[in-house]
Amino acid sequence: MSAASSPTSTATPAQKSATASVGTQVKAGVKCTDQNDYSGDSRSNAEINSIGERTGHCPPVQASAASSVTFKPQRVTAPPPKSGIDHNVVALGTVRLATAANQTAYVVSRLRANAATVRTLVDNEVRCTWPGGSKNLVMGQNIYAGTGQNPQWEDTWIVTKFLLHPGVATTATCTTYARVASLYKQTSSVQIAGGSLGFADKSVRNAANGKPLDYEIPYGDLPVDSAHRTVRQPALPITTAPAGFRELSVFGDVDYQVCQRVGACNKAGSSTARFTLIVNQWNATGKKICHTNSSTSVTKTIPYWVHHAVVPLYTPHFAVSKAPGCAPVFNAYVRVDWLRGETGAVQGTAVGLPDRRGSTSTHRSAMSHLYIVPA
């Protein structure tokens, strides 16, 4: 996406901030303000810390329940490669949302990156946690050095968006992290020029089984090349929805990798593929398609040195048919057709991501995924 482009559109406008309180237990003598954000609290830091020192409990965090946040522009350093994963992991902003057991929220994180000193990996990762559960998703690509020679690959918006369904009454905390790494032998830096994290919709309607209409590719990359010319992933299986849906907004986000990890690769080359988002409505038994849309399609040529690029697809206003033989039964998938050039792959869930730079604790983050926001 070029410097003048806007982030991928979402189904509904971002909601305004809400308020709530979150309690935090600590050991006596620990300063509460060393661990939590009390920037909006009317009490002084000394008063807050005094409560923690006396009781061993921090008071509720009164300023921590924002449901949207704007990222502060900043320059982030990126370490040079070494064995294993070595990312600088920088928190950009946090939001929180109290949810009911049947509630699904729509999370959107937009990150603009540019002005890299050398080619640099930039990932937009969102990690959401709640007591006993979590959901992580990461999208990203390599950013070229800011020379002005390749503006499409030098200044880009990376958008990470997904449905969040804890499945219990809880408070979910979501944080956006920039994961960056130099792709040269020297340390690099890149400008996080802006962005935001928030809930585009706090109450998205679910499928008939009470779960979101979404799907994430599990671990493993799916090759797309002359021997595997078509991959139909990510793919939401045939799913029954409750009656009353008028239309669907369907999103399919693919992280496409150039050259697989094995085999020959021309580093001066590129991979060209066509990405098509297909939405189907079925009869009641899920045996016959009664309504379909495949109008959302884009062809991308991605250079080797970009390595992996985000391909977002969006089909808005898919009208739910009430014609005879049509039921509220749907599926959707991204058809990826390899056209020419180097091999490609649709990336599945990333594993072994360090929680912080140098951390021994790691986690998984989903990548290519598909979801539906009904109206």
Coordinates of C-alpha atoms in Angstrom, one line a residue:
M1 CA 0.0 0.0 0.0
S2 CA 1.4 3.4 -1.0
A3 CA 2.0 6.3 1.3
A4 CA -1.1 8.1 0.2
S5 CA -3.4 5.0 0.7
S6 CA -5.8 4.6 3.6
P7 CA -6.0 1.6 5.9
T8 CA -8.3 -1.2 5.0
S9 CA -11.9 -0.3 5.7
T10 CA -13.9 -1.9 8.5
A11 CA -17.6 -2.8 8.7
T12 CA -18.6 -0.3 11.4
P13 CA -17.1 2.9 12.8
A14 CA -15.0 2.8 15.9
Q15 CA -16.8 3.1 19.2
K16 CA -16.1 5.7 21.7
S17 CA -14.2 5.0 24.9
A18 CA -15.9 3.3 27.8
T19 CA -15.0 3.2 31.5
A20 CA -14.5 0.3 33.9
S21 CA -12.2 -0.6 36.7
V22 CA -9.6 -3.3 37.0
G23 CA -8.2 -4.4 40.3
T24 CA -4.5 -5.5 40.7
Q25 CA -3.1 -7.4 43.6
V26 CA 0.6 -6.8 44.5
K27 CA 2.9 -7.6 47.4
A28 CA 3.1 -5.0 50.2
G29 CA 5.8 -2.4 49.6
V30 CA 5.5 -2.6 45.8
K31 CA 4.7 0.7 44.1
C32 CA 1.5 0.5 42.2
T33 CA 2.5 3.2 39.7
D34 CA 5.5 1.1 38.7
Q35 CA 3.2 -1.6 37.3
N36 CA 0.0 0.1 36.1
D37 CA -1.2 3.2 34.2
Y38 CA -2.8 5.6 36.7
S39 CA -2.3 8.6 34.4
G40 CA -6.0 9.5 34.5
D41 CA -6.5 8.9 38.2
S42 CA -7.4 12.0 40.4
R43 CA -5.2 10.7 43.2
S44 CA -1.5 11.5 43.3
N45 CA 1.1 8.8 42.7
A46 CA 2.1 9.1 46.4
E47 CA -1.5 8.4 47.6
I48 CA -1.8 5.4 45.2
N49 CA 1.5 4.0 46.3
S50 CA 0.7 4.5 50.0
I51 CA -2.4 2.3 49.5
G52 CA -0.4 -0.4 48.0
E53 CA 2.3 -0.3 50.7
R54 CA -0.3 -0.4 53.5
T55 CA -2.6 -3.1 52.2
G56 CA -0.6 -5.1 49.6
H57 CA -3.3 -4.3 47.1
C58 CA -3.3 -1.6 44.4
P59 CA -6.5 0.4 44.1
P60 CA -8.6 0.0 40.9
V61 CA -6.9 1.4 37.8
Q62 CA -9.4 4.1 36.9
A63 CA -7.7 5.1 33.6
S64 CA -7.1 1.7 32.1
A65 CA -10.5 1.0 30.4
A66 CA -10.1 3.0 27.2
S67 CA -11.7 1.1 24.2
S68 CA -9.6 3.0 21.7
V69 CA -6.1 4.4 21.6
T70 CA -4.0 6.4 19.1
F71 CA -0.3 5.4 18.7
K72 CA 2.3 8.0 19.4
P73 CA 4.7 8.4 16.5
Q74 CA 8.1 7.0 17.4
R75 CA 11.3 5.6 15.9
V76 CA 12.0 2.0 16.8
T77 CA 15.3 0.3 16.6
A78 CA 15.5 -3.2 15.0
P79 CA 18.3 -5.7 15.9
P80 CA 20.3 -7.4 13.2
P81 CA 19.5 -11.1 12.5
K82 CA 21.0 -13.9 14.6
S83 CA 20.1 -17.6 15.1
G84 CA 16.4 -18.0 16.0
I85 CA 13.9 -15.2 16.3
D86 CA 15.3 -11.8 17.5
H87 CA 12.6 -9.2 17.3
N88 CA 12.5 -5.9 19.2
V89 CA 8.9 -6.0 20.6
V90 CA 7.5 -2.5 21.4
A91 CA 4.0 -2.0 23.0
L92 CA 2.2 0.8 21.2
G93 CA -1.2 0.9 23.0
T94 CA -3.7 -1.0 25.1
V95 CA -7.5 -1.2 25.2
R96 CA -9.9 -3.1 27.5
L97 CA -13.4 -4.3 27.1
A98 CA -15.8 -6.0 29.6
T99 CA -17.7 -8.7 27.7
A100 CA -20.6 -11.0 28.4
A101 CA -20.2 -14.8 27.8
N102 CA -22.0 -14.6 24.4
Q103 CA -20.4 -11.3 23.3
T104 CA -18.1 -11.0 20.3
A105 CA -16.1 -7.8 19.6
Y106 CA -14.4 -6.6 16.5
V107 CA -10.7 -5.6 17.1
V108 CA -8.9 -3.4 14.6
S109 CA -5.2 -2.3 14.9
R110 CA -3.8 0.0 12.2
L111 CA -0.1 0.7 12.0
R112 CA 1.8 2.9 9.6
A113 CA 5.5 2.2 9.1
N114 CA 8.1 4.1 7.0
A115 CA 11.5 5.7 6.8
A116 CA 13.5 2.5 7.5
T117 CA 17.2 3.0 7.5
V118 CA 17.6 -0.4 5.8
R119 CA 15.2 -3.1 4.9
T120 CA 13.4 -4.0 8.1
L121 CA 10.7 -6.5 9.2
V122 CA 7.7 -4.8 10.7
D123 CA 4.8 -6.8 12.2
N124 CA 1.6 -5.5 13.7
E125 CA 0.8 -7.9 16.4
V126 CA -2.3 -7.8 18.7
R127 CA -2.4 -9.9 21.8
C128 CA -5.6 -10.1 23.8
T129 CA -5.7 -11.7 27.2
W130 CA -8.3 -12.4 29.9
P131 CA -8.2 -14.7 33.0
G132 CA -7.7 -18.2 31.7
G133 CA -7.6 -17.3 28.0
S134 CA -5.9 -15.4 25.1
K135 CA -6.1 -14.7 21.4
N136 CA -3.2 -13.4 19.3
L137 CA -3.0 -12.3 15.7
V138 CA 0.0 -10.9 13.7
M139 CA 0.3 -9.5 10.2
G140 CA 3.4 -7.9 8.6
Q141 CA 5.9 -7.6 5.9
N142 CA 9.4 -6.3 5.2
I143 CA 9.7 -2.5 4.7
Y144 CA 12.3 -1.2 2.2
A145 CA 14.7 1.6 3.2
G146 CA 13.2 5.0 2.8
T147 CA 15.0 6.1 -0.4
G148 CA 11.9 7.1 -2.4
Q149 CA 12.8 4.5 -5.1
N150 CA 10.1 2.0 -4.1
P151 CA 7.4 4.0 -2.4
Q152 CA 4.9 1.1 -2.4
W153 CA 7.2 -1.0 -0.2
E154 CA 8.8 1.9 1.8
D155 CA 5.7 3.4 3.4
T156 CA 2.8 1.2 4.2
W157 CA -0.2 0.6 6.5
I158 CA -0.3 -2.8 8.1
V159 CA -3.8 -3.6 9.5
T160 CA -4.5 -6.5 11.9
K161 CA -8.2 -7.1 12.5
F162 CA -10.2 -10.0 13.9
L163 CA -13.2 -11.1 16.0
L164 CA -12.6 -11.6 19.7
H165 CA -14.8 -14.0 21.6
P166 CA -13.6 -14.9 25.1
G167 CA -16.7 -17.1 25.7
V168 CA -17.0 -16.0 29.3
A169 CA -18.1 -12.9 31.2
T170 CA -14.7 -11.2 31.7
T171 CA -12.6 -8.2 30.9
A172 CA -10.3 -8.6 27.8
T173 CA -7.1 -6.6 27.6
C174 CA -5.7 -6.1 24.1
T175 CA -2.3 -4.6 23.3
T176 CA -0.7 -3.8 19.9
Y177 CA 3.0 -4.6 19.6
A178 CA 5.4 -3.6 16.8
R179 CA 7.7 -6.5 16.2
V180 CA 10.7 -5.3 14.2
A181 CA 14.0 -6.8 13.1
S182 CA 16.8 -5.6 10.8
L183 CA 17.4 -7.7 7.6
Y184 CA 21.0 -6.5 7.3
K185 CA 24.0 -7.2 9.5
Q186 CA 23.7 -3.8 11.2
T187 CA 21.0 -2.5 13.5
S188 CA 18.3 -0.6 11.7
S189 CA 15.5 1.6 12.7
V190 CA 12.0 2.3 11.3
Q191 CA 9.4 5.0 12.0
I192 CA 6.1 4.0 13.4
A193 CA 4.4 7.0 11.9
G194 CA 1.0 6.5 13.5
G195 CA -1.9 4.2 13.9
S196 CA -4.6 3.1 16.4
L197 CA -6.1 0.2 18.2
G198 CA -9.8 -0.1 19.1
F199 CA -13.1 -1.9 18.8
A200 CA -14.8 -1.3 15.5
D201 CA -17.9 -3.1 16.9
K202 CA -18.3 -4.2 20.5
S203 CA -21.2 -6.6 19.8
V204 CA -20.9 -8.7 16.6
R205 CA -23.7 -11.2 16.0
N206 CA -22.6 -14.9 16.1
A207 CA -23.4 -18.1 14.3
A208 CA -26.3 -20.3 15.4
N209 CA -23.8 -22.2 17.6
G210 CA -23.0 -19.0 19.6
K211 CA -19.5 -18.7 18.1
P212 CA -18.1 -16.1 15.7
L213 CA -18.2 -16.6 12.0
D214 CA -14.4 -16.8 11.6
Y215 CA -11.5 -19.1 10.8
E216 CA -7.7 -19.0 11.2
I217 CA -5.2 -21.2 9.4
P218 CA -3.4 -23.3 11.9
Y219 CA 0.4 -23.8 12.0
G220 CA 2.0 -24.5 8.6
D221 CA 2.5 -22.7 5.4
L222 CA 0.5 -23.8 2.3
P223 CA 2.6 -23.8 -0.9
V224 CA 1.4 -22.1 -4.1
D225 CA 3.5 -22.8 -7.1
S226 CA 3.5 -24.6 -10.5
A227 CA 2.8 -27.9 -8.7
H228 CA 0.1 -26.5 -6.4
R229 CA -1.5 -23.8 -8.5
T230 CA -4.5 -23.1 -6.4
V231 CA -5.0 -23.0 -2.6
R232 CA -8.5 -22.3 -1.1
Q233 CA -7.5 -20.9 2.3
P234 CA -8.3 -19.4 4.7
A235 CA -11.7 -21.0 4.5
L236 CA -14.7 -20.7 6.8
P237 CA -16.6 -24.1 6.7
I238 CA -20.3 -24.3 5.9
T239 CA -21.9 -22.7 8.9
T240 CA -25.5 -22.1 10.0
A241 CA -26.5 -18.6 11.1
P242 CA -29.6 -17.6 13.0
A243 CA -32.4 -16.2 11.0
G244 CA -32.6 -12.4 10.5
F245 CA -29.3 -11.6 8.9
R246 CA -29.9 -9.0 6.1
E247 CA -26.3 -8.8 4.7
L248 CA -22.8 -9.8 5.4
S249 CA -19.5 -8.0 5.4
V250 CA -16.8 -10.6 4.6
F251 CA -13.1 -10.2 5.2
G252 CA -10.3 -12.4 4.1
D253 CA -6.7 -11.4 5.1
V254 CA -3.8 -13.4 3.7
D255 CA -0.1 -13.1 4.6
Y256 CA 1.6 -14.3 1.4
Q257 CA 5.2 -15.4 1.5
V258 CA 7.5 -15.3 -1.5
C259 CA 9.7 -18.4 -1.8
Q260 CA 9.2 -21.3 0.5
R261 CA 11.8 -22.2 3.1
V262 CA 13.2 -25.0 1.0
G263 CA 14.1 -25.2 -2.7
A264 CA 15.7 -22.8 -5.2
C265 CA 14.8 -19.2 -5.2
N266 CA 15.8 -16.2 -7.4
K267 CA 16.3 -13.4 -5.0
A268 CA 16.1 -10.9 -7.8
G269 CA 12.6 -12.3 -8.7
S270 CA 9.1 -12.0 -7.5
S271 CA 5.9 -14.1 -7.1
T272 CA 2.6 -13.2 -8.8
A273 CA -0.7 -14.6 -7.6
R274 CA -4.4 -13.7 -7.8
F275 CA -6.4 -13.5 -4.6
T276 CA -10.2 -13.9 -4.8
L277 CA -12.7 -13.8 -1.9
I278 CA -15.6 -16.1 -2.5
V279 CA -18.8 -16.0 -0.5
N280 CA -21.6 -18.6 -0.7
Q281 CA -25.1 -19.0 0.6
W282 CA -26.5 -22.6 0.7
N283 CA -29.8 -24.4 1.0
A284 CA -30.8 -25.7 4.4
T285 CA -28.8 -29.0 4.1
G286 CA -25.7 -27.3 2.9
K287 CA -25.7 -29.4 -0.3
K288 CA -26.5 -26.8 -2.9
I289 CA -25.3 -23.2 -3.4
C290 CA -28.2 -20.8 -4.0
H291 CA -26.3 -17.4 -4.0
T292 CA -22.6 -16.6 -4.5
N293 CA -20.2 -13.6 -4.9
S294 CA -16.7 -13.7 -6.2
S295 CA -16.3 -10.1 -7.3
T296 CA -13.5 -9.2 -4.9
S297 CA -10.3 -10.1 -6.6
V298 CA -6.8 -8.7 -6.8
T299 CA -3.6 -9.7 -8.5
K300 CA -0.3 -9.0 -6.6
T301 CA 3.3 -9.2 -7.7
I302 CA 5.5 -9.3 -4.5
P303 CA 9.3 -9.1 -4.7
Y304 CA 11.5 -11.6 -2.9
W305 CA 12.9 -8.9 -0.6
V306 CA 9.5 -8.0 0.7
H307 CA 9.4 -11.7 1.6
H308 CA 5.8 -11.7 2.9
A309 CA 3.1 -9.2 2.3
V310 CA -0.4 -8.6 3.7
V311 CA -3.2 -9.0 1.1
P312 CA -6.5 -7.8 2.6
L313 CA -9.8 -8.6 0.8
Y314 CA -13.2 -7.2 1.6
T315 CA -16.7 -8.0 0.3
P316 CA -19.2 -5.6 1.8
H317 CA -23.0 -5.8 1.6
F318 CA -23.4 -9.5 0.6
A319 CA -27.2 -9.6 0.6
V320 CA -28.7 -12.6 2.3
S321 CA -31.2 -14.1 -0.1
K322 CA -34.6 -15.1 1.1
A323 CA -35.5 -16.9 -2.2
P324 CA -36.9 -20.4 -2.1
G325 CA -34.2 -22.9 -1.6
C326 CA -31.9 -20.4 0.3
A327 CA -31.3 -20.8 4.0
P328 CA -29.1 -18.8 6.5
V329 CA -26.2 -21.2 5.8
F330 CA -22.9 -19.7 4.6
N331 CA -19.3 -20.4 3.8
A332 CA -16.5 -18.2 2.5
Y333 CA -12.9 -18.7 1.4
V334 CA -9.9 -17.0 -0.3
R335 CA -8.9 -18.7 -3.6
V336 CA -5.1 -18.1 -4.2
D337 CA -4.0 -18.8 -7.7
W338 CA -0.3 -18.9 -8.5
L339 CA 0.3 -17.2 -11.8
R340 CA 4.1 -16.9 -12.4
G341 CA 7.5 -16.2 -10.9
E342 CA 8.9 -17.6 -7.7
T343 CA 7.0 -20.0 -5.5
G344 CA 4.7 -18.6 -2.9
A345 CA 2.9 -19.8 0.3
V346 CA -0.1 -18.8 2.3
Q347 CA 1.2 -18.4 5.9
G348 CA -0.5 -20.1 8.8
T349 CA -0.1 -19.5 12.5
A350 CA 3.3 -18.3 13.7
V351 CA 4.9 -20.2 16.6
G352 CA 7.7 -19.6 19.0
L353 CA 7.3 -15.8 19.0
P354 CA 9.2 -14.4 22.1
D355 CA 6.9 -12.4 24.4
R356 CA 9.6 -9.7 24.6
R357 CA 13.1 -9.4 23.1
G358 CA 15.3 -11.9 24.7
S359 CA 12.4 -13.5 26.5
T360 CA 12.4 -17.3 27.0
S361 CA 8.6 -17.3 27.2
T362 CA 6.9 -17.6 23.8
H363 CA 3.5 -17.7 22.2
R364 CA 1.6 -18.4 19.0
S365 CA -0.1 -15.8 16.8
A366 CA -2.5 -16.5 14.0
M367 CA -1.8 -15.0 10.6
S368 CA -4.0 -15.7 7.5
H369 CA -7.7 -15.7 8.5
L370 CA -11.2 -15.0 7.4
Y371 CA -14.3 -13.6 9.3
I372 CA -17.8 -12.3 8.7
V373 CA -19.5 -9.3 10.3
P374 CA -23.3 -9.7 9.8
A375 CA -26.0 -7.0 9.8

